[in-house]
Amino acid sequence: MNVKLASQLVLPLLLLLLGGCSGVEPWVKPYQRAHLADPIMSFSRDPVSDSFHSHVYQVREGARGAEGGHGGGCGCN
Amino acid sequence: MGAAVGVTKHLNLSRSIGLSFAFLLSAPLALLLSTRPLDAGVLAEDRADALYHSYDGGGVEVTGPSILVRKGDNKNFSGTLNYYVDSISSASVDVITQGSPYSEQRTQWSGSVDYLHADTTMTAGYTYSNESDYQANTYDFSISQSMFGELTTVTLGYSRGFDDISSNVDASINESADHQNYHASLSQILTKNLLLSLNYDVITDEGFLRNPYRKVYVLDDFNDPNSLANFNTAEIYPNTRTSNAVSANFLYYLPYRAALKFGYRYYVDDWNITAHSVDLRYTHPLSNRWLVDVGARYYQQTHADFYADVFDRPDQQNFMARDKELSEFKDYTLGFGLTYSLLKKSYGFIDKATVNFRYDHVWFKYDDFSDVRAGGPPSQAPLYEFDADLMQLFASIWY
């Protein structure tokens, strides 16, 4: 049941994605990215501080990895 | 006395092992990712940060500086250099029950180089960490590709760490551990006000993963319900560990110029630890010069298969641990940050300068780790809990 459902959903999605690769138009144009370019819209505004923060948790918790939030994807610098 | 010293260093190494994992993650990936450009098509801004950090909780005090400098050629290359120190003074619950307080220092150097070509950024980095009984060398590499009109950035990364572990009380211990970290992330502009960051990490460890100083707590007589217990049996860990972590983070621009971040992470490993963490941050500029952050975080995990607060017998299982980081627990964080811009406009070669203060308070509550400092039968010991203060004071300049 799950396999059938997955195949029904995944295959069309894959085809859609593959087909879409050739002609994806940015739906948020560069001139619409003023808000995203604001320094407050950074996942890691101060790397030196965020590294320390992640480090504190990594030492005291069992989980590790995918701290995430770093990087962003704005393209508006 | 020997046992006391051993446990003293046990906690020392306890932190070391923690730091080594942190090393694998926080040094390569945090430095590699958090200092990377916002997208693969632009190098990060040149900046320098000088930070003083302080942690005080559960009888452990850790302080030290962190200096991070980034400089590029304004074309294709940008490099970072980071110097980080943890000065540790510990009288934690494990040290009190198994040894005596100690002080130690860990020093870490790391550097990385970014190379930008068209919409692709490649980063290579190296980190070295040193303390009296633990040395770690970590190499990392990542590649980021910006696509679809810079709506999307895909990053793939790999790091490899080689650790050497020794003991300050047992010269026969001269072990090693290797770590590998495979990373994939996707950053996506969803709308003109909303960003998404997805992250996935697979981490594998192999080698000496236990703590050579830590002991498990074993009943003197498991037939006696009021039996006392002892710390005479060393921990035994598996030689391998594989973990998977996935996270989703959203960042939303509010109409009155403020930002709201929401993040969730799911974690699972083959020691059977499952963890969830959720964090929320709100950023609000008060004027052109002041910026305020407030944040909250919640974390919970299940215990490892081979963890127990108290074991019935010294040979009860093939693997045995009493590390509270492998127990079942929760922690809660509340914090705030203040940023003040020193310059209204650029001054000489300095484009921008800020001073920053950040404070966080964390509550740890353990579900199956007892506070045995008072002695007596383990069955009567209360569950352990403690809270910690985190402070950071740092200055940043952009040039």
Coordinates of C-alpha atoms in Angstrom, one line a residue:
Chain A
M1 CA 0.0 0.0 0.0
N2 CA 2.7 2.4 1.0
V3 CA 4.9 1.3 -1.9
K4 CA 2.1 1.9 -4.3
L5 CA 1.3 5.3 -2.8
A6 CA 5.0 6.2 -2.9
S7 CA 5.4 5.2 -6.5
Q8 CA 2.3 7.2 -7.4
L9 CA 3.6 10.3 -5.8
V10 CA 7.3 10.1 -6.3
L11 CA 7.4 9.2 -10.0
P12 CA 5.4 12.2 -11.1
L13 CA 7.3 14.4 -8.8
L14 CA 10.6 13.2 -10.2
L15 CA 9.5 13.7 -13.7
L16 CA 8.2 17.2 -12.8
L17 CA 11.6 18.1 -11.2
L18 CA 13.6 16.7 -14.1
G19 CA 11.4 18.5 -16.6
G20 CA 11.6 21.6 -14.6
C21 CA 15.4 21.8 -14.5
S22 CA 15.7 23.0 -18.0
G23 CA 13.6 26.1 -17.6
V24 CA 13.2 27.2 -14.0
E25 CA 12.5 30.9 -13.8
P26 CA 13.4 32.6 -10.5
W27 CA 10.0 33.3 -9.0
V28 CA 11.6 35.9 -6.7
K29 CA 13.4 38.3 -9.0
P30 CA 16.7 40.0 -7.9
Y31 CA 14.9 43.3 -7.5
Q32 CA 12.4 41.7 -5.1
R33 CA 15.1 40.6 -2.7
A34 CA 15.6 43.8 -0.7
H35 CA 14.2 42.3 2.5
L36 CA 16.3 39.1 2.1
A37 CA 19.4 41.3 1.7
D38 CA 18.9 42.9 5.1
P39 CA 21.7 41.8 7.5
I40 CA 19.0 40.6 10.0
M41 CA 18.0 38.0 7.4
S42 CA 21.1 35.8 8.0
F43 CA 20.9 32.3 9.5
S44 CA 24.4 33.0 11.0
R45 CA 24.9 36.7 11.4
D46 CA 28.0 36.3 13.7
P47 CA 29.8 33.0 12.9
V48 CA 32.3 33.3 15.8
S49 CA 29.4 33.5 18.3
D50 CA 27.3 30.7 16.6
S51 CA 30.3 28.4 16.6
F52 CA 30.7 28.8 20.3
H53 CA 27.0 28.3 20.9
S54 CA 27.0 25.0 18.8
H55 CA 30.1 23.9 20.6
V56 CA 28.5 24.3 24.0
Y57 CA 25.6 22.1 23.1
Q58 CA 27.7 19.5 21.2
V59 CA 29.8 18.9 24.3
R60 CA 26.8 18.4 26.6
E61 CA 24.3 16.6 24.4
G62 CA 24.3 13.2 22.6
A63 CA 23.2 14.6 19.2
R64 CA 25.5 16.0 16.7
G65 CA 25.3 17.4 13.2
A66 CA 22.9 19.3 11.0
E67 CA 23.2 22.3 13.3
G68 CA 22.2 24.0 10.2
G69 CA 20.9 27.4 9.6
H70 CA 24.3 28.4 8.2
G71 CA 24.7 29.3 4.7
G72 CA 21.4 30.8 3.6
G73 CA 20.6 31.2 0.0
C74 CA 19.8 34.8 -0.6
G75 CA 22.0 35.7 -3.5
C76 CA 21.4 39.3 -2.7
N77 CA 24.8 40.6 -1.6
Chain B
M1 CA 44.8 8.4 45.4
G2 CA 45.5 6.9 42.1
A3 CA 41.8 6.3 41.5
A4 CA 41.0 9.8 42.6
V5 CA 43.5 11.3 40.2
G6 CA 42.3 8.9 37.5
V7 CA 38.8 10.1 37.8
T8 CA 40.0 13.7 38.0
K9 CA 41.5 13.2 34.6
H10 CA 38.5 11.1 33.6
L11 CA 36.4 14.2 33.6
N12 CA 39.2 16.0 31.9
L13 CA 39.0 13.5 29.1
S14 CA 35.3 13.4 29.4
R15 CA 35.4 17.0 28.2
S16 CA 38.1 16.1 25.7
I17 CA 36.0 13.5 24.1
G18 CA 33.1 15.9 24.0
L19 CA 35.3 18.5 22.5
S20 CA 36.7 16.2 19.9
F21 CA 33.2 15.5 18.7
A22 CA 32.5 19.2 18.8
F23 CA 35.7 19.6 17.0
L24 CA 34.6 17.4 14.2
L25 CA 31.4 19.3 13.9
S26 CA 31.8 22.8 15.2
A27 CA 35.2 23.4 13.7
P28 CA 35.0 22.1 10.2
L29 CA 31.3 22.6 9.6
A30 CA 30.6 25.6 11.6
L31 CA 33.7 27.4 10.4
L32 CA 33.2 26.0 7.0
L33 CA 29.6 26.7 6.7
S34 CA 28.9 29.6 9.0
T35 CA 31.6 31.7 7.5
R36 CA 30.8 30.8 4.0
P37 CA 29.1 33.3 1.8
L38 CA 25.4 33.7 1.7
D39 CA 25.3 32.0 -1.6
A40 CA 27.8 30.1 -3.7
G41 CA 28.2 33.0 -6.1
V42 CA 29.5 35.6 -3.7
L43 CA 32.5 35.4 -1.3
A44 CA 31.9 36.3 2.3
E45 CA 32.6 39.8 3.5
D46 CA 36.0 40.6 5.0
R47 CA 35.7 40.9 8.8
A48 CA 37.4 40.2 12.1
D49 CA 35.9 39.2 15.4
A50 CA 37.3 39.1 18.9
L51 CA 35.2 37.2 21.4
Y52 CA 35.4 36.3 25.0
H53 CA 33.2 33.4 26.1
S54 CA 32.2 32.1 29.5
Y55 CA 30.3 29.0 30.6
D56 CA 29.4 28.4 34.2
G57 CA 27.2 25.5 35.3
G58 CA 27.1 22.2 37.1
G59 CA 30.4 22.9 38.8
V60 CA 32.2 23.5 35.5
E61 CA 33.6 26.9 34.4
V62 CA 35.0 27.4 30.9
T63 CA 36.3 30.7 29.6
G64 CA 38.5 31.9 26.8
P65 CA 39.0 33.9 23.7
S66 CA 38.1 33.2 20.1
I67 CA 39.6 35.3 17.3
L68 CA 38.3 34.9 13.8
V69 CA 39.7 36.8 10.8
R70 CA 38.5 36.6 7.2
K71 CA 40.2 38.3 4.3
G72 CA 39.7 37.9 0.6
D73 CA 41.2 39.3 -2.6
N74 CA 37.8 40.7 -3.7
K75 CA 37.9 38.4 -6.7
N76 CA 38.2 34.6 -6.3
F77 CA 39.8 33.9 -3.0
S78 CA 38.8 34.4 0.7
G79 CA 40.5 32.8 3.7
T80 CA 39.8 32.5 7.4
L81 CA 41.9 31.9 10.5
N82 CA 40.5 31.1 13.9
Y83 CA 42.2 30.8 17.3
Y84 CA 40.1 29.4 20.1
V85 CA 40.8 28.6 23.7
D86 CA 38.8 26.7 26.4
S87 CA 40.2 27.2 29.9
I88 CA 38.4 24.6 32.0
S89 CA 38.0 24.5 35.7
S90 CA 35.9 21.5 36.7
A91 CA 34.2 20.2 39.9
S92 CA 31.3 18.6 38.1
V93 CA 29.1 15.9 39.6
D94 CA 31.3 13.2 38.1
V95 CA 34.4 14.8 39.4
I96 CA 33.0 15.2 42.9
T97 CA 31.8 11.5 43.0
Q98 CA 34.8 10.0 41.4
G99 CA 37.8 12.3 41.8
S100 CA 38.9 15.8 42.7
P101 CA 38.6 19.2 40.9
Y102 CA 41.0 20.0 38.1
S103 CA 42.0 22.7 35.7
E104 CA 43.0 22.4 32.1
Q105 CA 43.3 24.2 28.8
R106 CA 42.4 23.3 25.2
T107 CA 43.7 25.3 22.3
Q108 CA 42.4 25.1 18.8
W109 CA 43.7 26.6 15.5
S110 CA 41.8 26.4 12.3
G111 CA 42.0 27.8 8.8
S112 CA 40.1 27.6 5.5
V113 CA 40.3 28.9 2.0
D114 CA 37.3 29.6 -0.3
Y115 CA 37.7 29.6 -4.1
L116 CA 34.9 31.2 -6.1
H117 CA 34.5 30.3 -9.8
A118 CA 31.3 31.5 -11.5
D119 CA 28.4 30.2 -9.3
T120 CA 30.6 27.6 -7.6
T121 CA 32.5 28.0 -4.3
M122 CA 35.0 25.4 -3.1
T123 CA 36.3 25.4 0.5
A124 CA 39.1 23.5 2.0
G125 CA 39.9 23.7 5.7
Y126 CA 42.1 22.3 8.5
T127 CA 41.7 22.3 12.2
Y128 CA 44.1 21.3 15.0
S129 CA 43.1 20.9 18.6
N130 CA 45.4 20.2 21.5
E131 CA 45.1 19.4 25.2
S132 CA 47.2 17.4 27.5
D133 CA 45.6 14.0 26.7
Y134 CA 43.8 14.6 23.4
Q135 CA 45.1 15.8 20.0
A136 CA 42.8 16.1 17.0
N137 CA 43.5 16.9 13.3
T138 CA 40.6 17.5 11.0
Y139 CA 40.5 18.1 7.3
D140 CA 37.4 19.3 5.4
F141 CA 36.3 20.1 2.0
S142 CA 33.0 21.4 0.6
I143 CA 31.6 22.6 -2.7
S144 CA 28.6 24.9 -3.1
Q145 CA 26.6 25.5 -6.3
S146 CA 24.2 28.4 -6.8
M147 CA 21.4 27.8 -9.3
F148 CA 18.1 28.9 -10.7
G149 CA 18.9 32.6 -10.6
E150 CA 20.5 32.2 -7.2
L151 CA 17.2 31.0 -5.7
T152 CA 18.9 27.8 -4.6
T153 CA 22.2 26.8 -3.2
V154 CA 23.3 23.2 -2.9
T155 CA 26.3 22.3 -0.7
L156 CA 28.1 19.0 -0.3
G157 CA 30.8 18.6 2.3
Y158 CA 33.1 16.0 3.7
S159 CA 35.4 16.1 6.7
R160 CA 37.8 13.6 8.2
G161 CA 39.2 13.7 11.7
F162 CA 42.1 11.8 13.3
D163 CA 42.3 11.9 17.1
D164 CA 45.1 10.6 19.4
I165 CA 44.0 9.8 22.9
S166 CA 46.3 9.2 25.9
S167 CA 45.9 9.2 29.6
N168 CA 47.7 11.3 32.2
V169 CA 47.5 8.5 34.7
D170 CA 47.9 5.3 32.6
A171 CA 50.9 5.5 30.2
S172 CA 49.7 2.3 28.5
I173 CA 46.8 4.0 27.0
N174 CA 47.7 5.3 23.6
E175 CA 44.7 5.1 21.4
S176 CA 43.2 6.7 18.3
A177 CA 39.8 7.5 16.8
D178 CA 38.8 8.4 13.3
H179 CA 35.7 10.5 12.4
Q180 CA 34.0 11.1 9.0
N181 CA 31.3 13.6 8.4
Y182 CA 29.3 13.7 5.1
H183 CA 27.2 16.8 4.8
A184 CA 24.6 18.0 2.3
S185 CA 22.5 21.1 2.5
L186 CA 20.1 23.1 0.5
S187 CA 19.3 26.7 0.9
Q188 CA 16.3 28.1 -0.8
I189 CA 14.5 31.4 -1.3
L190 CA 10.9 30.5 -0.9
T191 CA 9.3 34.0 -1.2
K192 CA 10.6 37.6 -1.1
N193 CA 10.3 37.4 2.8
L194 CA 11.1 33.7 3.5
L195 CA 14.3 31.6 3.4
L196 CA 14.7 27.9 4.0
S197 CA 17.8 25.9 4.9
L198 CA 17.8 22.1 4.9
N199 CA 20.8 20.2 6.3
Y200 CA 21.7 16.6 6.5
D201 CA 24.8 15.1 8.2
V202 CA 26.0 11.5 8.4
I203 CA 28.8 11.0 10.9
T204 CA 30.7 7.8 11.5
D205 CA 33.2 7.3 14.3
E206 CA 35.6 4.4 14.6
G207 CA 38.2 3.5 17.2
F208 CA 38.6 4.4 20.9
L209 CA 35.2 6.1 21.6
R210 CA 34.9 5.6 25.3
N211 CA 36.4 7.5 28.2
P212 CA 39.4 5.7 29.7
Y213 CA 38.8 7.4 33.1
R214 CA 35.1 7.1 33.6
K215 CA 33.6 4.3 35.7
V216 CA 30.1 2.8 35.8
Y217 CA 28.1 2.7 39.0
V218 CA 27.6 -1.0 40.1
L219 CA 25.6 -2.3 43.1
D220 CA 27.6 -4.0 45.8
D221 CA 24.9 -6.6 46.2
F222 CA 22.1 -6.6 43.7
N223 CA 20.0 -9.0 45.9
D224 CA 19.8 -6.2 48.5
P225 CA 17.2 -3.5 47.7
N226 CA 19.2 -1.1 49.9
S227 CA 22.6 -2.0 48.6
L228 CA 25.2 0.7 48.2
A229 CA 27.2 0.9 44.9
N230 CA 30.7 1.6 43.8
F231 CA 32.7 3.2 40.9
N232 CA 35.2 0.3 40.5
T233 CA 34.3 -0.8 36.9
A234 CA 35.5 1.0 33.8
E235 CA 33.1 1.9 31.0
I236 CA 33.0 -0.3 27.9
Y237 CA 31.9 1.3 24.6
P238 CA 31.4 -0.1 21.1
N239 CA 34.3 0.8 18.6
T240 CA 31.9 2.3 16.0
R241 CA 29.1 4.8 16.0
T242 CA 27.0 6.1 13.0
S243 CA 24.6 8.9 13.3
N244 CA 22.1 10.7 11.1
A245 CA 20.9 14.3 11.7
V246 CA 18.5 16.3 9.6
S247 CA 17.3 19.8 10.2
A248 CA 15.0 22.4 8.6
N249 CA 15.4 26.1 9.4
F250 CA 13.1 28.9 8.3
L251 CA 13.9 32.6 8.4
Y252 CA 11.0 35.1 7.9
Y253 CA 11.2 38.8 7.4
L254 CA 8.4 40.6 9.3
P255 CA 6.8 43.7 7.7
Y256 CA 8.1 46.2 10.3
R257 CA 11.7 45.1 9.8
A258 CA 12.3 42.3 12.1
A259 CA 13.3 38.6 11.6
L260 CA 11.9 35.4 13.0
K261 CA 13.8 32.2 12.8
F262 CA 12.4 28.7 13.4
G263 CA 14.5 25.6 13.4
Y264 CA 13.9 21.9 14.0
R265 CA 16.4 19.0 14.1
Y266 CA 15.9 15.3 14.2
Y267 CA 18.7 13.0 15.3
V268 CA 19.2 9.2 15.4
D269 CA 22.2 6.9 15.8
D270 CA 23.0 3.3 16.0
W271 CA 23.6 3.5 19.8
N272 CA 19.8 4.1 19.8
I273 CA 19.9 7.7 20.9
T274 CA 17.0 9.7 19.3
A275 CA 16.9 13.4 19.8
H276 CA 14.7 16.4 18.8
S277 CA 15.6 20.0 19.1
V278 CA 13.6 23.1 18.4
D279 CA 14.8 26.7 18.4
L280 CA 13.2 30.0 17.9
R281 CA 14.9 33.4 17.5
Y282 CA 13.5 36.9 17.1
T283 CA 15.7 39.8 15.8
H284 CA 14.5 43.4 16.2
P285 CA 16.4 46.5 15.3
L286 CA 15.7 49.3 17.8
S287 CA 17.3 52.0 15.8
N288 CA 20.1 52.4 13.2
R289 CA 22.5 51.5 16.0
W290 CA 20.9 49.0 18.3
L291 CA 19.8 45.4 17.5
V292 CA 18.1 43.1 19.9
D293 CA 17.9 39.3 19.7
V294 CA 15.8 37.0 21.9
G295 CA 15.8 33.3 21.6
A296 CA 14.5 30.0 23.1
R297 CA 15.6 26.4 22.5
Y298 CA 14.3 23.0 23.6
Y299 CA 16.2 19.7 23.4
Q300 CA 15.4 16.1 24.4
Q301 CA 17.0 12.8 23.8
T302 CA 16.6 9.1 24.7
H303 CA 19.4 7.1 26.3
A304 CA 21.9 4.9 24.5
D305 CA 21.2 1.1 24.5
F306 CA 24.1 0.4 26.8
Y307 CA 23.6 3.3 29.2
A308 CA 22.4 2.7 32.8
D309 CA 22.4 4.8 35.9
V310 CA 23.2 1.8 38.0
F311 CA 24.3 -1.7 36.9
D312 CA 23.5 -4.8 38.9
R313 CA 26.8 -6.6 38.2
P314 CA 30.3 -5.5 36.8
D315 CA 29.9 -8.0 33.9
Q316 CA 26.2 -7.3 33.3
Q317 CA 26.6 -6.3 29.6
N318 CA 29.1 -6.3 26.7
F319 CA 28.9 -2.6 26.6
M320 CA 28.3 -0.3 29.7
A321 CA 28.2 3.4 30.1
R322 CA 27.3 6.0 32.7
D323 CA 27.9 9.2 30.7
K324 CA 25.1 11.6 31.4
E325 CA 25.3 12.8 27.8
L326 CA 24.2 9.3 26.8
S327 CA 21.3 9.3 29.3
E328 CA 17.7 10.4 28.8
F329 CA 17.3 14.1 29.5
K330 CA 15.9 17.4 28.4
D331 CA 17.4 20.9 28.3
Y332 CA 15.8 24.3 27.9
T333 CA 17.5 27.6 26.9
L334 CA 16.4 31.2 27.1
G335 CA 18.7 34.0 25.9
F336 CA 19.1 37.4 24.5
G337 CA 21.7 39.4 22.6
L338 CA 22.5 43.1 22.1
T339 CA 24.4 44.6 19.2
Y340 CA 25.6 48.2 19.0
S341 CA 27.0 49.8 15.8
L342 CA 29.9 52.0 16.6
L343 CA 30.1 53.9 13.3
K344 CA 27.5 55.9 11.5
K345 CA 29.6 55.7 8.3
S346 CA 32.9 54.1 7.3
Y347 CA 36.0 55.3 9.1
G348 CA 39.3 54.9 7.3
F349 CA 39.5 51.3 6.1
I350 CA 36.8 50.2 8.5
D351 CA 33.4 49.9 6.8
K352 CA 31.4 48.9 9.9
A353 CA 32.1 48.1 13.6
T354 CA 29.9 46.6 16.3
V355 CA 30.2 45.5 19.9
N356 CA 28.0 42.6 21.0
F357 CA 26.8 41.0 24.2
R358 CA 24.9 37.7 24.4
Y359 CA 23.5 35.9 27.4
D360 CA 21.9 32.5 27.6
H361 CA 20.6 30.4 30.5
V362 CA 20.2 26.6 30.1
W363 CA 18.4 24.2 32.4
F364 CA 19.4 20.5 32.2
K365 CA 17.0 17.9 33.7
Y366 CA 18.0 14.2 33.6
D367 CA 15.5 11.4 33.6
D368 CA 17.7 8.5 34.4
F369 CA 21.0 10.0 35.8
S370 CA 21.0 10.2 39.6
D371 CA 22.9 12.7 41.8
V372 CA 24.9 10.3 44.0
R373 CA 27.0 13.0 45.6
A374 CA 25.3 12.4 49.0
G375 CA 26.2 8.6 48.9
G376 CA 23.7 6.1 50.3
P377 CA 21.7 3.5 48.3
P378 CA 21.3 4.4 44.6
S379 CA 17.6 3.6 44.9
Q380 CA 17.2 6.7 47.2
A381 CA 19.3 9.1 45.1
P382 CA 17.4 12.0 43.5
L383 CA 17.6 12.7 39.8
Y384 CA 20.3 15.1 38.8
E385 CA 19.7 18.6 37.3
F386 CA 21.6 21.8 37.0
D387 CA 21.6 25.1 35.2
A388 CA 24.2 27.1 33.4
D389 CA 25.0 30.6 32.4
L390 CA 26.5 31.4 29.0
M391 CA 28.0 34.8 28.2
Q392 CA 29.7 36.2 25.2
L393 CA 31.2 39.6 24.7
F394 CA 32.6 40.3 21.3
A395 CA 33.6 43.1 18.9
S396 CA 33.4 42.8 15.1
I397 CA 34.8 45.0 12.3
W398 CA 34.2 44.8 8.6
Y399 CA 36.8 46.2 6.2

